[in-house]
Amino acid sequence: MLKTAVIHPTIMEVLARSGHFAQVVIADGNLPVGAMTGPNSTTVHLNFRPGLLDAITVLEGILEVCPIQGAIVMEKPVEANAEIHRAYKKLLGDVTWEEMERWSFYDKIRNPNTTLIIQTGEQRRFANLILTVGVVKMAEESNF
């Protein structure tokens, strides 16, 4: 039995084989994930209907399971609202944060380091998020 609330078998399997610097993508409901698949990525579809499951819920689950050291979002146009970026920053805490131009962001998803793409039912725009897996620190390694 698992002690975590995250019990999706494919997500758990892929996260278990994702090492340091692997990329995990939380995709909104609009990202064409079929065109984003890289050579080492597995796609999981959690977009049952609009709004289910949302990106924040998925991020909270991922944070229960593995350490994250960095996050990348797509740059938004000046006039666009990307409130979800603030929510991500609040949940992620002290990780490196980057905003990337749209086409470079798409190329980053296709990178061989991407091991998991989770498509959500998230409807907010600019909700796509690339996470970089960190390392599990041992108690005696807390100084780095």
mmCIF file of C-alpha atoms in Angstrom:
data_model
loop_
_atom_site.group_PDB
_atom_site.id
_atom_site.type_symbol
_atom_site.label_atom_id
_atom_site.label_comp_id
_atom_site.label_asym_id
_atom_site.label_seq_id
_atom_site.Cartn_x
_atom_site.Cartn_y
_atom_site.Cartn_z
ATOM 1 C CA MET A 1 0.000 0.000 0.000
ATOM 2 C CA LEU A 2 1.099 3.549 -0.667
ATOM 3 C CA LYS A 3 1.201 6.195 2.046
ATOM 4 C CA THR A 4 0.822 9.067 -0.391
ATOM 5 C CA ALA A 5 -2.545 10.266 -1.648
ATOM 6 C CA VAL A 6 -1.165 10.022 -5.191
ATOM 7 C CA ILE A 7 -2.064 6.541 -6.397
ATOM 8 C CA HIS A 8 -2.158 6.840 -10.204
ATOM 9 C CA PRO A 9 -0.067 3.830 -11.271
ATOM 10 C CA THR A 10 1.481 5.340 -14.401
ATOM 11 C CA ILE A 11 2.353 8.625 -12.728
ATOM 12 C CA MET A 12 3.959 6.825 -9.794
ATOM 13 C CA GLU A 13 5.895 4.473 -12.084
ATOM 14 C CA VAL A 14 7.279 7.274 -14.252
ATOM 15 C CA LEU A 15 8.172 9.459 -11.262
ATOM 16 C CA ALA A 16 9.963 6.502 -9.676
ATOM 17 C CA ARG A 17 12.226 6.183 -12.707
ATOM 18 C CA SER A 18 12.743 9.935 -13.126
ATOM 19 C CA GLY A 19 16.046 11.036 -11.688
ATOM 20 C CA HIS A 20 17.689 14.344 -10.923
ATOM 21 C CA PHE A 21 17.115 16.888 -13.717
ATOM 22 C CA ALA A 22 14.236 14.923 -15.260
ATOM 23 C CA GLN A 23 11.398 17.145 -16.429
ATOM 24 C CA VAL A 24 7.747 16.697 -15.508
ATOM 25 C CA VAL A 25 5.184 18.726 -17.431
ATOM 26 C CA ILE A 26 1.810 19.703 -16.044
ATOM 27 C CA ALA A 27 -0.180 20.653 -19.135
ATOM 28 C CA ASP A 28 -3.387 22.615 -19.333
ATOM 29 C CA GLY A 29 -6.334 21.355 -21.331
ATOM 30 C CA ASN A 30 -5.274 23.280 -24.433
ATOM 31 C CA LEU A 31 -1.696 22.084 -24.905
ATOM 32 C CA PRO A 32 -1.447 19.781 -27.943
ATOM 33 C CA VAL A 33 0.355 17.060 -26.001
ATOM 34 C CA GLY A 34 0.410 14.701 -28.983
ATOM 35 C CA ALA A 35 2.719 17.145 -30.734
ATOM 36 C CA MET A 36 4.846 17.668 -27.604
ATOM 37 C CA THR A 37 5.839 14.062 -26.946
ATOM 38 C CA GLY A 38 9.590 13.630 -26.671
ATOM 39 C CA PRO A 39 11.660 10.472 -27.068
ATOM 40 C CA ASN A 40 11.522 9.561 -23.359
ATOM 41 C CA SER A 41 8.184 10.962 -22.266
ATOM 42 C CA THR A 42 5.045 9.208 -21.128
ATOM 43 C CA THR A 43 1.753 11.082 -21.397
ATOM 44 C CA VAL A 44 -1.026 10.664 -18.848
ATOM 45 C CA HIS A 45 -4.429 12.149 -19.660
ATOM 46 C CA LEU A 46 -6.294 13.416 -16.609
ATOM 47 C CA ASN A 47 -8.505 15.755 -18.628
ATOM 48 C CA PHE A 48 -11.822 13.979 -18.156
ATOM 49 C CA ARG A 49 -13.752 17.220 -18.659
ATOM 50 C CA PRO A 50 -12.931 20.933 -18.460
ATOM 51 C CA GLY A 51 -11.761 21.772 -14.974
ATOM 52 C CA LEU A 52 -11.145 18.154 -13.908
ATOM 53 C CA LEU A 53 -8.452 17.690 -12.779
ATOM 54 C CA ASP A 54 -6.974 21.172 -12.464
ATOM 55 C CA ALA A 55 -3.254 21.966 -12.591
ATOM 56 C CA ILE A 56 -2.985 23.094 -8.952
ATOM 57 C CA THR A 57 -4.367 19.776 -7.679
ATOM 58 C CA VAL A 58 -1.880 17.872 -9.840
ATOM 59 C CA LEU A 59 1.025 20.068 -8.703
ATOM 60 C CA GLU A 60 0.102 19.508 -5.056
ATOM 61 C CA GLY A 61 0.188 15.762 -5.684
ATOM 62 C CA ILE A 62 3.541 15.869 -7.460
ATOM 63 C CA LEU A 63 5.017 17.858 -4.575
ATOM 64 C CA GLU A 64 3.920 15.088 -2.175
ATOM 65 C CA VAL A 65 5.841 12.515 -4.182
ATOM 66 C CA CYS A 66 9.104 14.050 -5.383
ATOM 67 C CA PRO A 67 11.451 16.990 -4.802
ATOM 68 C CA ILE A 68 11.308 19.843 -7.294
ATOM 69 C CA GLN A 69 14.214 22.222 -7.811
ATOM 70 C CA GLY A 70 13.024 24.336 -10.735
ATOM 71 C CA ALA A 71 10.002 25.514 -12.664
ATOM 72 C CA ILE A 72 9.460 27.031 -16.097
ATOM 73 C CA VAL A 73 6.327 28.687 -17.426
ATOM 74 C CA MET A 74 5.531 30.174 -20.793
ATOM 75 C CA GLU A 75 5.855 33.944 -21.096
ATOM 76 C CA LYS A 76 2.468 35.544 -21.384
ATOM 77 C CA PRO A 77 1.552 38.562 -23.480
ATOM 78 C CA VAL A 78 1.582 41.787 -21.458
ATOM 79 C CA GLU A 79 -2.193 42.115 -21.654
ATOM 80 C CA ALA A 80 -2.901 38.521 -20.587
ATOM 81 C CA ASN A 81 -3.727 37.301 -17.094
ATOM 82 C CA ALA A 82 -1.620 34.519 -15.662
ATOM 83 C CA GLU A 83 -2.785 34.434 -12.035
ATOM 84 C CA ILE A 84 -1.956 30.771 -11.942
ATOM 85 C CA HIS A 85 1.758 31.628 -12.072
ATOM 86 C CA ARG A 86 1.450 33.287 -8.644
ATOM 87 C CA ALA A 87 -0.315 30.184 -7.299
ATOM 88 C CA TYR A 88 2.491 28.002 -8.661
ATOM 89 C CA LYS A 89 5.159 30.180 -7.049
ATOM 90 C CA LYS A 90 3.373 30.040 -3.706
ATOM 91 C CA LEU A 91 3.152 26.226 -3.788
ATOM 92 C CA LEU A 92 6.679 25.692 -5.107
ATOM 93 C CA GLY A 93 8.419 27.952 -2.615
ATOM 94 C CA ASP A 94 12.157 28.315 -3.035
ATOM 95 C CA VAL A 95 12.842 26.840 -6.477
ATOM 96 C CA THR A 96 14.454 28.393 -9.510
ATOM 97 C CA TRP A 97 11.824 30.100 -11.643
ATOM 98 C CA GLU A 98 12.025 30.894 -15.336
ATOM 99 C CA GLU A 99 9.709 32.282 -17.992
ATOM 100 C CA MET A 100 10.366 31.109 -21.529
ATOM 101 C CA GLU A 101 9.267 32.300 -24.962
ATOM 102 C CA ARG A 102 6.420 30.188 -26.385
ATOM 103 C CA TRP A 103 8.269 28.226 -29.091
ATOM 104 C CA SER A 104 11.317 27.657 -26.900
ATOM 105 C CA PHE A 105 8.974 26.428 -24.173
ATOM 106 C CA TYR A 106 7.456 23.895 -26.583
ATOM 107 C CA ASP A 107 10.946 22.740 -27.607
ATOM 108 C CA LYS A 108 11.864 22.358 -23.925
ATOM 109 C CA ILE A 109 8.892 20.013 -23.438
ATOM 110 C CA ARG A 110 10.122 17.859 -26.357
ATOM 111 C CA ASN A 111 13.562 17.602 -24.709
ATOM 112 C CA PRO A 112 14.807 14.053 -23.976
ATOM 113 C CA ASN A 113 14.845 14.961 -20.256
ATOM 114 C CA THR A 114 11.041 15.091 -20.191
ATOM 115 C CA THR A 115 9.844 11.851 -18.653
ATOM 116 C CA LEU A 116 6.224 12.686 -17.854
ATOM 117 C CA ILE A 117 3.532 14.889 -19.369
ATOM 118 C CA ILE A 118 0.319 15.099 -17.355
ATOM 119 C CA GLN A 119 -2.531 16.690 -19.279
ATOM 120 C CA THR A 120 -5.075 18.202 -16.937
ATOM 121 C CA GLY A 121 -8.490 19.711 -17.490
ATOM 122 C CA GLU A 122 -7.087 23.103 -16.473
ATOM 123 C CA GLN A 123 -8.833 25.876 -18.387
ATOM 124 C CA ARG A 124 -6.821 28.905 -17.258
ATOM 125 C CA ARG A 125 -4.507 30.194 -19.958
ATOM 126 C CA PHE A 126 -0.730 29.970 -19.591
ATOM 127 C CA ALA A 127 -1.074 27.173 -17.027
ATOM 128 C CA ASN A 128 1.526 24.873 -18.603
ATOM 129 C CA LEU A 129 4.366 24.178 -16.202
ATOM 130 C CA ILE A 130 7.679 22.371 -16.634
ATOM 131 C CA LEU A 131 9.110 21.050 -13.373
ATOM 132 C CA THR A 132 12.699 19.939 -12.862
ATOM 133 C CA VAL A 133 13.091 17.041 -10.461
ATOM 134 C CA GLY A 134 15.567 17.638 -7.651
ATOM 135 C CA VAL A 135 17.319 15.268 -5.288
ATOM 136 C CA VAL A 136 16.159 13.765 -2.021
ATOM 137 C CA LYS A 137 18.504 15.165 0.605
ATOM 138 C CA MET A 138 19.746 12.926 3.353
ATOM 139 C CA ALA A 139 19.585 14.297 6.912
ATOM 140 C CA GLU A 140 23.369 14.737 7.010
ATOM 141 C CA GLU A 141 23.285 16.654 3.695
ATOM 142 C CA SER A 142 21.068 19.507 4.820
ATOM 143 C CA ASN A 143 23.864 22.062 4.350
ATOM 144 C CA PHE A 144 23.714 22.031 0.510
#
